[in-house]
């Protein structure tokens, strides 16, 4: 396939809109809905897309659960969170028909296949649903696309491009086009949104467990490893967008800082999982630590959402005897071994606590109380969810945010 490159240009109307987008936090369907929102309501309006925090899966191409971000899901979110409503829709239309439609309906929000989109590095390389805005189809066609990503074929960056009608028709041979009306951004009640987030993630705990089980079983397969990379990428961007939304209100500034730290961990994992996938493609083994980190981050999502809903803004980390995460993990490992009466030769880290011989809920309570005494802290009972008590990493995360004990520190 011969791809004729589109010509970068500037737009008095759209270039300033793209400049104000957090495009690095949005996927390729969201980003141009975000552009429509900021054009209608002003800079930063699009951050409301980060209000909801979910973990939803479908059966992916590899036969394993895959994190979903369908066009229909994104349109529903844009309607609920931004008041963007699809007023007209045309499916399976060619580029020439898009140009005709634009004469009466401008701009058009368009979803098509990246494989032929000449302004993207995916052209000729990868098939994927992708959105853009068609804003002019006069002497030349003008496309606006806010997408921001780095790929193995080059970088995609927000911009505006012009091309001839013939080149546009070749770049978009088939598409779905929509007109989108901005009915007014709804006022979101943050407390209600945070409660809904926590409830949804808690209700999806079994889904998370099923996902992790499937991923661990199939991560060594090339197609499943590739899907995992996409999953982590989507989760990382959604968590970073959530942190950006939280940062928009001073009342949740502390929560935003912690959420941003967790999002950074997700985005770092995206890079690690990509390297792991490349290793699998060369016949290697998918590294277990990457899967362990995925496990911990998903469980931390549930815990963080619960704290935000139950206790409001997350307090800043406390300076005190439990401030060092390394020390916390060492104390927890020490106390697990002490309670179970086993020596250092028995591995207690990097595995579910329930797999340890003799471990049960009574032993867990004893471990927690002994660790609280040594570290001089008290855990919030609301933090002691099933996911928080899964292993030393998730339990350590609870101790990381524990408050100093009201009584004196034990001399043990």
mmCIF file of C-alpha atoms in Angstrom:
data_model
loop_
_atom_site.group_PDB
_atom_site.id
_atom_site.type_symbol
_atom_site.label_atom_id
_atom_site.label_comp_id
_atom_site.label_asym_id
_atom_site.label_seq_id
_atom_site.Cartn_x
_atom_site.Cartn_y
_atom_site.Cartn_z
ATOM 1 C CA UNK A 1 0.000 0.000 0.000
ATOM 2 C CA UNK A 2 1.319 3.422 -0.984
ATOM 3 C CA UNK A 3 0.509 6.028 1.663
ATOM 4 C CA UNK A 4 0.602 9.685 0.660
ATOM 5 C CA UNK A 5 1.610 11.625 3.790
ATOM 6 C CA UNK A 6 -0.796 14.300 4.983
ATOM 7 C CA UNK A 7 0.617 17.814 5.301
ATOM 8 C CA UNK A 8 0.780 19.299 8.815
ATOM 9 C CA UNK A 9 -0.905 22.671 9.136
ATOM 10 C CA UNK A 10 -2.364 24.975 11.774
ATOM 11 C CA UNK A 11 -5.915 25.954 12.565
ATOM 12 C CA UNK A 12 -6.900 29.203 14.266
ATOM 13 C CA UNK A 13 -9.811 27.356 15.885
ATOM 14 C CA UNK A 14 -8.434 23.902 16.620
ATOM 15 C CA UNK A 15 -4.708 24.249 17.296
ATOM 16 C CA UNK A 16 -5.277 26.119 20.602
ATOM 17 C CA UNK A 17 -7.789 23.434 21.628
ATOM 18 C CA UNK A 18 -5.283 20.650 20.995
ATOM 19 C CA UNK A 19 -2.579 22.547 22.875
ATOM 20 C CA UNK A 20 -4.725 22.527 26.026
ATOM 21 C CA UNK A 21 -5.497 18.794 25.993
ATOM 22 C CA UNK A 22 -3.899 16.240 28.319
ATOM 23 C CA UNK A 23 -3.652 14.078 25.224
ATOM 24 C CA UNK A 24 -1.003 11.878 26.831
ATOM 25 C CA UNK A 25 -3.674 10.614 29.245
ATOM 26 C CA UNK A 26 -6.365 9.821 26.665
ATOM 27 C CA UNK A 27 -6.889 6.925 24.294
ATOM 28 C CA UNK A 28 -7.485 7.333 20.579
ATOM 29 C CA UNK A 29 -11.288 7.339 20.878
ATOM 30 C CA UNK A 30 -11.501 9.632 23.910
ATOM 31 C CA UNK A 31 -9.071 12.277 22.736
ATOM 32 C CA UNK A 32 -11.175 13.815 19.986
ATOM 33 C CA UNK A 33 -14.287 13.781 22.159
ATOM 34 C CA UNK A 34 -12.102 15.673 24.628
ATOM 35 C CA UNK A 35 -11.283 18.193 21.912
ATOM 36 C CA UNK A 36 -14.988 18.731 21.248
ATOM 37 C CA UNK A 37 -15.591 19.256 24.975
ATOM 38 C CA UNK A 38 -12.849 21.866 25.380
ATOM 39 C CA UNK A 39 -13.981 23.671 22.239
ATOM 40 C CA UNK A 40 -17.501 23.878 23.674
ATOM 41 C CA UNK A 41 -16.809 24.530 27.356
ATOM 42 C CA UNK A 42 -13.254 25.826 27.621
ATOM 43 C CA UNK A 43 -9.795 24.468 28.486
ATOM 44 C CA UNK A 44 -9.679 21.585 30.925
ATOM 45 C CA UNK A 45 -13.316 20.538 30.574
ATOM 46 C CA UNK A 46 -12.181 17.195 29.171
ATOM 47 C CA UNK A 47 -10.617 16.147 32.480
ATOM 48 C CA UNK A 48 -14.077 15.082 33.654
ATOM 49 C CA UNK A 49 -13.528 11.989 31.500
ATOM 50 C CA UNK A 50 -11.231 10.861 34.314
ATOM 51 C CA UNK A 51 -13.904 10.950 37.005
ATOM 52 C CA UNK A 52 -14.859 7.291 36.784
ATOM 53 C CA UNK A 53 -12.520 4.485 37.790
ATOM 54 C CA UNK A 54 -13.441 1.030 36.543
ATOM 55 C CA UNK A 55 -12.054 -2.391 35.679
ATOM 56 C CA UNK A 56 -14.073 -3.902 32.841
ATOM 57 C CA UNK A 57 -13.073 -6.817 30.624
ATOM 58 C CA UNK A 58 -14.292 -8.700 27.578
ATOM 59 C CA UNK A 59 -12.983 -11.879 25.986
ATOM 60 C CA UNK A 60 -10.069 -10.693 23.878
ATOM 61 C CA UNK A 61 -8.657 -12.051 20.601
ATOM 62 C CA UNK A 62 -6.245 -14.276 22.514
ATOM 63 C CA UNK A 63 -9.135 -15.903 24.382
ATOM 64 C CA UNK A 64 -8.118 -14.252 27.661
ATOM 65 C CA UNK A 65 -9.952 -11.407 29.440
ATOM 66 C CA UNK A 66 -8.989 -8.084 27.889
ATOM 67 C CA UNK A 67 -9.489 -4.594 29.289
ATOM 68 C CA UNK A 68 -12.174 -2.962 27.183
ATOM 69 C CA UNK A 69 -12.402 0.596 25.892
ATOM 70 C CA UNK A 70 -14.947 0.310 23.082
ATOM 71 C CA UNK A 71 -16.256 3.216 21.029
ATOM 72 C CA UNK A 72 -19.728 2.758 22.519
ATOM 73 C CA UNK A 73 -18.317 2.842 26.048
ATOM 74 C CA UNK A 74 -16.415 6.055 25.325
ATOM 75 C CA UNK A 75 -19.488 7.685 23.785
ATOM 76 C CA UNK A 76 -21.549 6.776 26.861
ATOM 77 C CA UNK A 77 -18.896 8.245 29.166
ATOM 78 C CA UNK A 78 -18.744 11.433 27.098
ATOM 79 C CA UNK A 79 -22.523 11.791 27.375
ATOM 80 C CA UNK A 80 -22.624 11.135 31.123
ATOM 81 C CA UNK A 81 -19.550 13.142 32.119
ATOM 82 C CA UNK A 82 -19.365 15.897 29.500
ATOM 83 C CA UNK A 83 -22.888 16.253 28.157
ATOM 84 C CA UNK A 84 -21.717 15.343 24.638
ATOM 85 C CA UNK A 85 -24.603 13.764 22.761
ATOM 86 C CA UNK A 86 -24.483 11.992 19.391
ATOM 87 C CA UNK A 87 -27.225 13.591 17.269
ATOM 88 C CA UNK A 88 -26.665 11.849 13.928
ATOM 89 C CA UNK A 89 -24.711 8.758 12.948
ATOM 90 C CA UNK A 90 -23.709 7.235 9.612
ATOM 91 C CA UNK A 91 -22.076 3.783 9.533
ATOM 92 C CA UNK A 92 -19.898 2.236 6.835
ATOM 93 C CA UNK A 93 -19.590 5.327 4.654
ATOM 94 C CA UNK A 94 -16.703 6.032 2.232
ATOM 95 C CA UNK A 95 -14.485 9.101 2.287
ATOM 96 C CA UNK A 96 -16.374 10.755 -0.570
ATOM 97 C CA UNK A 97 -19.613 10.513 1.407
ATOM 98 C CA UNK A 98 -17.897 11.982 4.479
ATOM 99 C CA UNK A 99 -16.945 14.996 2.414
ATOM 100 C CA UNK A 100 -20.537 15.387 1.271
ATOM 101 C CA UNK A 101 -21.846 15.108 4.828
ATOM 102 C CA UNK A 102 -19.474 17.808 6.030
ATOM 103 C CA UNK A 103 -21.171 20.342 3.791
ATOM 104 C CA UNK A 104 -24.166 20.175 6.146
ATOM 105 C CA UNK A 105 -22.673 18.814 9.363
ATOM 106 C CA UNK A 106 -19.426 20.278 10.664
ATOM 107 C CA UNK A 107 -17.342 19.094 12.401
ATOM 108 C CA UNK A 108 -17.741 15.350 11.998
ATOM 109 C CA UNK A 109 -16.450 12.987 14.664
ATOM 110 C CA UNK A 110 -15.169 10.009 12.646
ATOM 111 C CA UNK A 111 -14.037 6.510 13.636
ATOM 112 C CA UNK A 112 -12.133 4.426 11.097
ATOM 113 C CA UNK A 113 -9.192 2.023 10.652
ATOM 114 C CA UNK A 114 -5.687 3.350 11.377
ATOM 115 C CA UNK A 115 -4.172 1.142 8.665
ATOM 116 C CA UNK A 116 -4.878 3.702 5.946
ATOM 117 C CA UNK A 117 -4.695 6.954 7.948
ATOM 118 C CA UNK A 118 -1.751 8.733 6.338
ATOM 119 C CA UNK A 119 -1.113 11.139 9.238
ATOM 120 C CA UNK A 120 -0.475 8.305 11.725
ATOM 121 C CA UNK A 121 2.524 5.979 12.155
ATOM 122 C CA UNK A 122 0.068 3.051 12.109
ATOM 123 C CA UNK A 123 -0.555 3.595 8.373
ATOM 124 C CA UNK A 124 0.370 0.402 6.550
ATOM 125 C CA UNK A 125 1.382 -1.210 9.853
ATOM 126 C CA UNK A 126 -1.555 -1.879 12.186
ATOM 127 C CA UNK A 127 -5.329 -2.178 12.062
ATOM 128 C CA UNK A 128 -7.064 -0.418 14.966
ATOM 129 C CA UNK A 129 -10.181 1.690 15.532
ATOM 130 C CA UNK A 130 -9.217 5.351 15.766
ATOM 131 C CA UNK A 131 -11.069 8.658 15.899
ATOM 132 C CA UNK A 132 -10.461 12.030 14.283
ATOM 133 C CA UNK A 133 -12.386 15.197 13.443
ATOM 134 C CA UNK A 134 -13.109 16.171 9.860
ATOM 135 C CA UNK A 135 -13.433 19.959 9.958
ATOM 136 C CA UNK A 136 -13.110 21.022 6.312
ATOM 137 C CA UNK A 137 -13.691 19.390 2.921
ATOM 138 C CA UNK A 138 -13.441 22.307 0.547
ATOM 139 C CA UNK A 139 -10.529 22.667 -1.817
ATOM 140 C CA UNK A 140 -8.601 20.538 0.611
ATOM 141 C CA UNK A 141 -9.702 18.271 3.430
ATOM 142 C CA UNK A 142 -8.603 19.229 6.949
ATOM 143 C CA UNK A 143 -8.312 16.580 9.661
ATOM 144 C CA UNK A 144 -7.877 17.307 13.380
ATOM 145 C CA UNK A 145 -6.502 14.531 15.587
ATOM 146 C CA UNK A 146 -5.401 14.990 19.201
ATOM 147 C CA UNK A 147 -3.875 11.529 19.632
ATOM 148 C CA UNK A 148 -0.570 11.317 21.503
ATOM 149 C CA UNK A 149 1.463 8.116 21.597
ATOM 150 C CA UNK A 150 4.867 6.682 20.746
ATOM 151 C CA UNK A 151 4.955 3.535 18.618
ATOM 152 C CA UNK A 152 7.570 1.271 17.099
ATOM 153 C CA UNK A 153 6.883 3.007 13.772
ATOM 154 C CA UNK A 154 7.194 6.562 15.059
ATOM 155 C CA UNK A 155 5.378 9.129 17.189
ATOM 156 C CA UNK A 156 1.755 10.215 16.932
ATOM 157 C CA UNK A 157 1.233 13.747 18.201
ATOM 158 C CA UNK A 158 -1.773 16.105 18.309
ATOM 159 C CA UNK A 159 -2.114 18.119 15.151
ATOM 160 C CA UNK A 160 -4.048 19.325 12.121
ATOM 161 C CA UNK A 161 -3.413 17.993 8.617
ATOM 162 C CA UNK A 162 -4.570 18.916 5.113
ATOM 163 C CA UNK A 163 -4.773 16.712 2.039
ATOM 164 C CA UNK A 164 -6.467 16.505 -1.318
ATOM 165 C CA UNK A 165 -9.907 14.952 -1.653
ATOM 166 C CA UNK A 166 -8.410 11.947 -3.434
ATOM 167 C CA UNK A 167 -5.817 11.428 -0.722
ATOM 168 C CA UNK A 168 -8.461 11.753 2.000
ATOM 169 C CA UNK A 169 -10.688 9.193 0.276
ATOM 170 C CA UNK A 170 -7.706 6.801 0.185
ATOM 171 C CA UNK A 171 -6.873 7.483 3.834
ATOM 172 C CA UNK A 172 -10.461 6.839 4.974
ATOM 173 C CA UNK A 173 -12.033 4.269 2.636
ATOM 174 C CA UNK A 174 -14.718 3.290 5.192
ATOM 175 C CA UNK A 175 -15.773 4.952 8.434
ATOM 176 C CA UNK A 176 -18.465 5.710 10.973
ATOM 177 C CA UNK A 177 -19.283 9.415 11.216
ATOM 178 C CA UNK A 178 -21.205 11.269 13.925
ATOM 179 C CA UNK A 179 -22.348 14.739 14.756
ATOM 180 C CA UNK A 180 -21.924 15.506 18.443
ATOM 181 C CA UNK A 181 -23.809 18.226 20.321
ATOM 182 C CA UNK A 182 -22.558 19.793 23.565
ATOM 183 C CA UNK A 183 -25.648 20.024 25.774
ATOM 184 C CA UNK A 184 -23.806 21.530 28.738
ATOM 185 C CA UNK A 185 -21.316 19.839 31.019
ATOM 186 C CA UNK A 186 -23.084 18.249 34.001
ATOM 187 C CA UNK A 187 -21.974 19.200 37.505
ATOM 188 C CA UNK A 188 -20.451 16.079 39.007
ATOM 189 C CA UNK A 189 -20.848 15.458 42.726
ATOM 190 C CA UNK A 190 -17.364 14.273 43.626
ATOM 191 C CA UNK A 191 -18.395 12.400 46.755
ATOM 192 C CA UNK A 192 -21.010 10.434 44.794
ATOM 193 C CA UNK A 193 -18.561 9.705 41.976
ATOM 194 C CA UNK A 194 -15.936 8.426 44.426
ATOM 195 C CA UNK A 195 -18.467 6.217 46.195
ATOM 196 C CA UNK A 196 -19.593 4.801 42.853
ATOM 197 C CA UNK A 197 -15.983 4.118 41.874
ATOM 198 C CA UNK A 198 -15.308 2.218 45.096
ATOM 199 C CA UNK A 199 -18.515 0.211 44.813
ATOM 200 C CA UNK A 200 -17.799 -0.723 41.199
ATOM 201 C CA UNK A 201 -14.247 -1.859 41.907
ATOM 202 C CA UNK A 202 -15.266 -3.812 44.990
ATOM 203 C CA UNK A 203 -18.070 -5.488 43.054
ATOM 204 C CA UNK A 204 -15.552 -6.404 40.365
ATOM 205 C CA UNK A 205 -13.127 -8.136 42.750
ATOM 206 C CA UNK A 206 -13.933 -11.559 41.271
ATOM 207 C CA UNK A 207 -13.371 -10.160 37.782
ATOM 208 C CA UNK A 208 -9.929 -8.958 38.845
ATOM 209 C CA UNK A 209 -9.090 -12.379 40.278
ATOM 210 C CA UNK A 210 -10.251 -14.134 37.097
ATOM 211 C CA UNK A 211 -8.227 -11.707 34.984
ATOM 212 C CA UNK A 212 -5.054 -12.222 37.012
ATOM 213 C CA UNK A 213 -5.447 -15.993 36.920
ATOM 214 C CA UNK A 214 -5.892 -15.976 33.140
ATOM 215 C CA UNK A 215 -2.981 -13.609 32.598
ATOM 216 C CA UNK A 216 -0.605 -15.705 34.703
ATOM 217 C CA UNK A 217 -1.654 -18.840 32.835
ATOM 218 C CA UNK A 218 -1.249 -17.416 29.315
ATOM 219 C CA UNK A 219 1.286 -14.564 29.537
ATOM 220 C CA UNK A 220 3.944 -16.756 27.949
ATOM 221 C CA UNK A 221 1.957 -16.825 24.682
ATOM 222 C CA UNK A 222 2.806 -14.053 22.214
ATOM 223 C CA UNK A 223 -0.775 -12.965 21.504
ATOM 224 C CA UNK A 224 -1.763 -12.947 25.185
ATOM 225 C CA UNK A 225 1.399 -11.004 26.068
ATOM 226 C CA UNK A 226 0.554 -8.400 23.410
ATOM 227 C CA UNK A 227 -2.942 -8.028 24.842
ATOM 228 C CA UNK A 228 -1.495 -7.565 28.319
ATOM 229 C CA UNK A 229 0.658 -4.682 27.051
ATOM 230 C CA UNK A 230 -2.446 -2.956 25.667
ATOM 231 C CA UNK A 231 -4.365 -3.621 28.896
ATOM 232 C CA UNK A 232 -1.674 -2.056 31.063
ATOM 233 C CA UNK A 233 -1.371 0.909 28.705
ATOM 234 C CA UNK A 234 -5.121 1.581 28.892
ATOM 235 C CA UNK A 235 -5.217 1.151 32.665
ATOM 236 C CA UNK A 236 -2.216 3.429 33.113
ATOM 237 C CA UNK A 237 -3.740 6.240 31.075
ATOM 238 C CA UNK A 238 -7.116 5.929 32.777
ATOM 239 C CA UNK A 239 -5.517 6.045 36.240
ATOM 240 C CA UNK A 240 -3.410 9.080 35.279
ATOM 241 C CA UNK A 241 -6.505 10.819 33.916
ATOM 242 C CA UNK A 242 -8.307 10.084 37.191
ATOM 243 C CA UNK A 243 -5.449 11.700 39.117
ATOM 244 C CA UNK A 244 -5.641 14.764 36.864
ATOM 245 C CA UNK A 245 -9.376 15.047 37.533
ATOM 246 C CA UNK A 246 -8.826 14.774 41.288
ATOM 247 C CA UNK A 247 -6.187 17.522 41.081
ATOM 248 C CA UNK A 248 -8.814 19.941 39.776
ATOM 249 C CA UNK A 249 -10.367 20.312 43.247
ATOM 250 C CA UNK A 250 -8.300 21.548 46.224
ATOM 251 C CA UNK A 251 -10.332 19.263 48.492
ATOM 252 C CA UNK A 252 -8.872 16.211 46.755
ATOM 253 C CA UNK A 253 -5.348 17.547 46.178
ATOM 254 C CA UNK A 254 -3.757 15.056 48.590
ATOM 255 C CA UNK A 255 -5.665 12.215 46.976
ATOM 256 C CA UNK A 256 -4.541 13.442 43.566
ATOM 257 C CA UNK A 257 -0.902 13.227 44.590
ATOM 258 C CA UNK A 258 -1.224 9.631 45.730
ATOM 259 C CA UNK A 259 -3.292 8.715 42.667
ATOM 260 C CA UNK A 260 -0.666 10.319 40.435
ATOM 261 C CA UNK A 261 2.021 8.211 42.088
ATOM 262 C CA UNK A 262 0.010 5.065 41.461
ATOM 263 C CA UNK A 263 -0.584 6.152 37.854
ATOM 264 C CA UNK A 264 3.163 6.621 37.382
ATOM 265 C CA UNK A 265 3.633 3.039 38.535
ATOM 266 C CA UNK A 266 1.061 1.881 35.975
ATOM 267 C CA UNK A 267 2.758 3.786 33.174
ATOM 268 C CA UNK A 268 6.149 2.401 34.188
ATOM 269 C CA UNK A 269 4.642 -1.086 34.118
ATOM 270 C CA UNK A 270 3.447 -0.418 30.569
ATOM 271 C CA UNK A 271 7.055 -0.064 29.487
ATOM 272 C CA UNK A 272 8.130 -3.134 31.434
ATOM 273 C CA UNK A 273 5.336 -5.248 29.989
ATOM 274 C CA UNK A 274 6.301 -4.162 26.467
ATOM 275 C CA UNK A 275 9.875 -5.322 27.044
ATOM 276 C CA UNK A 276 8.490 -8.577 28.464
ATOM 277 C CA UNK A 277 6.290 -9.082 25.399
ATOM 278 C CA UNK A 278 9.291 -8.632 23.089
ATOM 279 C CA UNK A 279 11.119 -11.272 25.131
ATOM 280 C CA UNK A 280 8.219 -13.707 24.674
ATOM 281 C CA UNK A 281 8.232 -13.088 20.923
ATOM 282 C CA UNK A 282 11.901 -14.108 20.861
ATOM 283 C CA UNK A 283 11.036 -17.363 22.609
ATOM 284 C CA UNK A 284 11.743 -16.232 26.155
ATOM 285 C CA UNK A 285 9.683 -16.422 29.351
ATOM 286 C CA UNK A 286 7.385 -13.632 30.519
ATOM 287 C CA UNK A 287 8.997 -12.269 33.730
ATOM 288 C CA UNK A 288 7.049 -13.150 36.865
ATOM 289 C CA UNK A 289 7.876 -9.823 38.629
ATOM 290 C CA UNK A 290 5.936 -7.940 35.942
ATOM 291 C CA UNK A 291 2.877 -10.075 36.677
ATOM 292 C CA UNK A 292 3.368 -9.611 40.423
ATOM 293 C CA UNK A 293 3.430 -5.846 39.957
ATOM 294 C CA UNK A 294 0.255 -6.005 37.858
ATOM 295 C CA UNK A 295 -1.379 -7.964 40.669
ATOM 296 C CA UNK A 296 -0.334 -5.389 43.259
ATOM 297 C CA UNK A 297 -1.439 -2.376 41.214
ATOM 298 C CA UNK A 298 -4.906 -3.777 40.576
ATOM 299 C CA UNK A 299 -5.378 -4.488 44.267
ATOM 300 C CA UNK A 300 -4.070 -1.022 45.136
ATOM 301 C CA UNK A 301 -6.681 0.469 42.794
ATOM 302 C CA UNK A 302 -9.435 -1.125 44.851
ATOM 303 C CA UNK A 303 -7.890 0.023 48.134
ATOM 304 C CA UNK A 304 -7.343 3.598 46.971
ATOM 305 C CA UNK A 305 -10.881 3.901 45.624
ATOM 306 C CA UNK A 306 -12.230 2.623 48.937
ATOM 307 C CA UNK A 307 -10.245 5.135 50.964
ATOM 308 C CA UNK A 308 -11.334 8.013 48.757
ATOM 309 C CA UNK A 309 -14.959 7.029 49.127
ATOM 310 C CA UNK A 310 -14.936 6.224 52.834
ATOM 311 C CA UNK A 311 -12.584 8.804 54.251
ATOM 312 C CA UNK A 312 -12.494 11.654 51.771
ATOM 313 C CA UNK A 313 -9.112 13.044 50.736
ATOM 314 C CA UNK A 314 -6.144 10.814 51.439
ATOM 315 C CA UNK A 315 -3.900 12.335 54.125
ATOM 316 C CA UNK A 316 -0.300 13.013 53.184
ATOM 317 C CA UNK A 317 2.230 10.357 54.237
ATOM 318 C CA UNK A 318 3.126 10.517 57.886
ATOM 319 C CA UNK A 319 6.715 10.958 58.995
ATOM 320 C CA UNK A 320 7.421 8.374 61.634
ATOM 321 C CA UNK A 321 8.599 4.895 62.365
ATOM 322 C CA UNK A 322 6.623 3.308 59.498
ATOM 323 C CA UNK A 323 7.675 5.787 56.788
ATOM 324 C CA UNK A 324 10.166 3.409 55.113
ATOM 325 C CA UNK A 325 8.331 0.886 52.860
ATOM 326 C CA UNK A 326 11.386 -1.383 52.894
ATOM 327 C CA UNK A 327 11.344 -1.564 56.679
ATOM 328 C CA UNK A 328 7.608 -2.239 56.670
ATOM 329 C CA UNK A 329 8.018 -5.228 54.333
ATOM 330 C CA UNK A 330 10.899 -6.582 56.391
ATOM 331 C CA UNK A 331 8.891 -6.334 59.637
ATOM 332 C CA UNK A 332 5.872 -8.020 58.041
ATOM 333 C CA UNK A 333 7.983 -10.892 56.699
ATOM 334 C CA UNK A 334 9.634 -11.260 60.109
ATOM 335 C CA UNK A 335 6.291 -11.380 61.911
ATOM 336 C CA UNK A 336 4.740 -13.859 59.466
ATOM 337 C CA UNK A 337 7.651 -16.212 60.076
ATOM 338 C CA UNK A 338 7.443 -15.675 63.839
ATOM 339 C CA UNK A 339 3.713 -16.375 63.984
ATOM 340 C CA UNK A 340 4.033 -19.495 61.802
ATOM 341 C CA UNK A 341 7.192 -20.653 63.578
ATOM 342 C CA UNK A 342 9.277 -20.982 60.403
ATOM 343 C CA UNK A 343 12.798 -19.858 59.580
ATOM 344 C CA UNK A 344 14.202 -17.542 56.912
ATOM 345 C CA UNK A 345 14.542 -20.474 54.499
ATOM 346 C CA UNK A 346 10.752 -20.433 53.974
ATOM 347 C CA UNK A 347 9.760 -17.867 51.293
ATOM 348 C CA UNK A 348 6.883 -15.692 52.480
ATOM 349 C CA UNK A 349 7.120 -12.848 49.941
ATOM 350 C CA UNK A 350 5.750 -12.799 46.425
ATOM 351 C CA UNK A 351 3.037 -15.363 47.146
ATOM 352 C CA UNK A 352 -0.537 -15.310 48.530
ATOM 353 C CA UNK A 353 -0.513 -15.541 52.308
ATOM 354 C CA UNK A 354 -3.189 -18.240 52.227
ATOM 355 C CA UNK A 355 -0.715 -20.587 50.496
ATOM 356 C CA UNK A 356 1.533 -20.604 53.573
ATOM 357 C CA UNK A 357 1.169 -23.743 55.669
ATOM 358 C CA UNK A 358 -0.764 -23.060 58.885
ATOM 359 C CA UNK A 359 -1.816 -19.569 57.826
ATOM 360 C CA UNK A 360 -5.432 -18.529 58.537
ATOM 361 C CA UNK A 361 -7.442 -15.485 59.565
ATOM 362 C CA UNK A 362 -6.444 -15.875 63.231
ATOM 363 C CA UNK A 363 -2.778 -15.930 62.315
ATOM 364 C CA UNK A 364 -3.298 -12.897 60.087
ATOM 365 C CA UNK A 365 -4.758 -10.893 62.978
ATOM 366 C CA UNK A 366 -1.766 -11.829 65.114
ATOM 367 C CA UNK A 367 0.659 -10.745 62.369
ATOM 368 C CA UNK A 368 -1.099 -7.395 62.014
ATOM 369 C CA UNK A 369 -1.166 -6.685 65.739
ATOM 370 C CA UNK A 370 2.508 -7.616 66.193
ATOM 371 C CA UNK A 371 3.532 -5.463 63.211
ATOM 372 C CA UNK A 372 1.447 -2.520 64.496
ATOM 373 C CA UNK A 373 3.228 -2.742 67.835
ATOM 374 C CA UNK A 374 6.697 -2.858 66.272
ATOM 375 C CA UNK A 375 6.039 -0.037 63.821
ATOM 376 C CA UNK A 376 4.095 2.146 66.233
ATOM 377 C CA UNK A 377 1.046 2.515 63.978
ATOM 378 C CA UNK A 378 -2.644 1.704 63.880
ATOM 379 C CA UNK A 379 -4.350 0.475 60.725
ATOM 380 C CA UNK A 380 -7.689 1.848 59.616
ATOM 381 C CA UNK A 381 -10.133 -1.102 59.920
ATOM 382 C CA UNK A 382 -11.822 0.006 56.685
ATOM 383 C CA UNK A 383 -8.551 -0.673 54.850
ATOM 384 C CA UNK A 384 -8.549 -4.337 55.809
ATOM 385 C CA UNK A 385 -10.376 -5.610 52.736
ATOM 386 C CA UNK A 386 -9.839 -9.021 51.186
ATOM 387 C CA UNK A 387 -7.614 -7.623 48.443
ATOM 388 C CA UNK A 388 -5.530 -5.680 50.978
ATOM 389 C CA UNK A 389 -4.760 -8.888 52.868
ATOM 390 C CA UNK A 390 -3.742 -10.993 49.892
ATOM 391 C CA UNK A 391 0.048 -10.943 50.256
ATOM 392 C CA UNK A 392 2.866 -8.998 51.894
ATOM 393 C CA UNK A 393 2.889 -6.322 49.189
ATOM 394 C CA UNK A 394 -0.814 -5.521 49.479
ATOM 395 C CA UNK A 395 -0.672 -5.692 53.291
ATOM 396 C CA UNK A 396 2.438 -3.516 53.215
ATOM 397 C CA UNK A 397 0.533 -0.928 51.182
ATOM 398 C CA UNK A 398 -1.991 -0.699 54.034
ATOM 399 C CA UNK A 399 0.818 -0.168 56.540
ATOM 400 C CA UNK A 400 2.354 2.481 54.250
ATOM 401 C CA UNK A 401 -0.592 4.771 54.916
ATOM 402 C CA UNK A 402 -1.211 3.814 58.560
ATOM 403 C CA UNK A 403 -1.453 6.543 61.183
ATOM 404 C CA UNK A 404 0.888 6.727 64.193
ATOM 405 C CA UNK A 405 -0.543 4.862 67.156
ATOM 406 C CA UNK A 406 -2.154 6.941 69.892
ATOM 407 C CA UNK A 407 -0.256 4.969 72.541
ATOM 408 C CA UNK A 408 3.511 4.676 72.996
ATOM 409 C CA UNK A 409 5.527 2.424 70.759
ATOM 410 C CA UNK A 410 6.163 -1.062 72.019
ATOM 411 C CA UNK A 411 9.685 -1.787 73.117
ATOM 412 C CA UNK A 412 9.742 -5.108 71.248
#
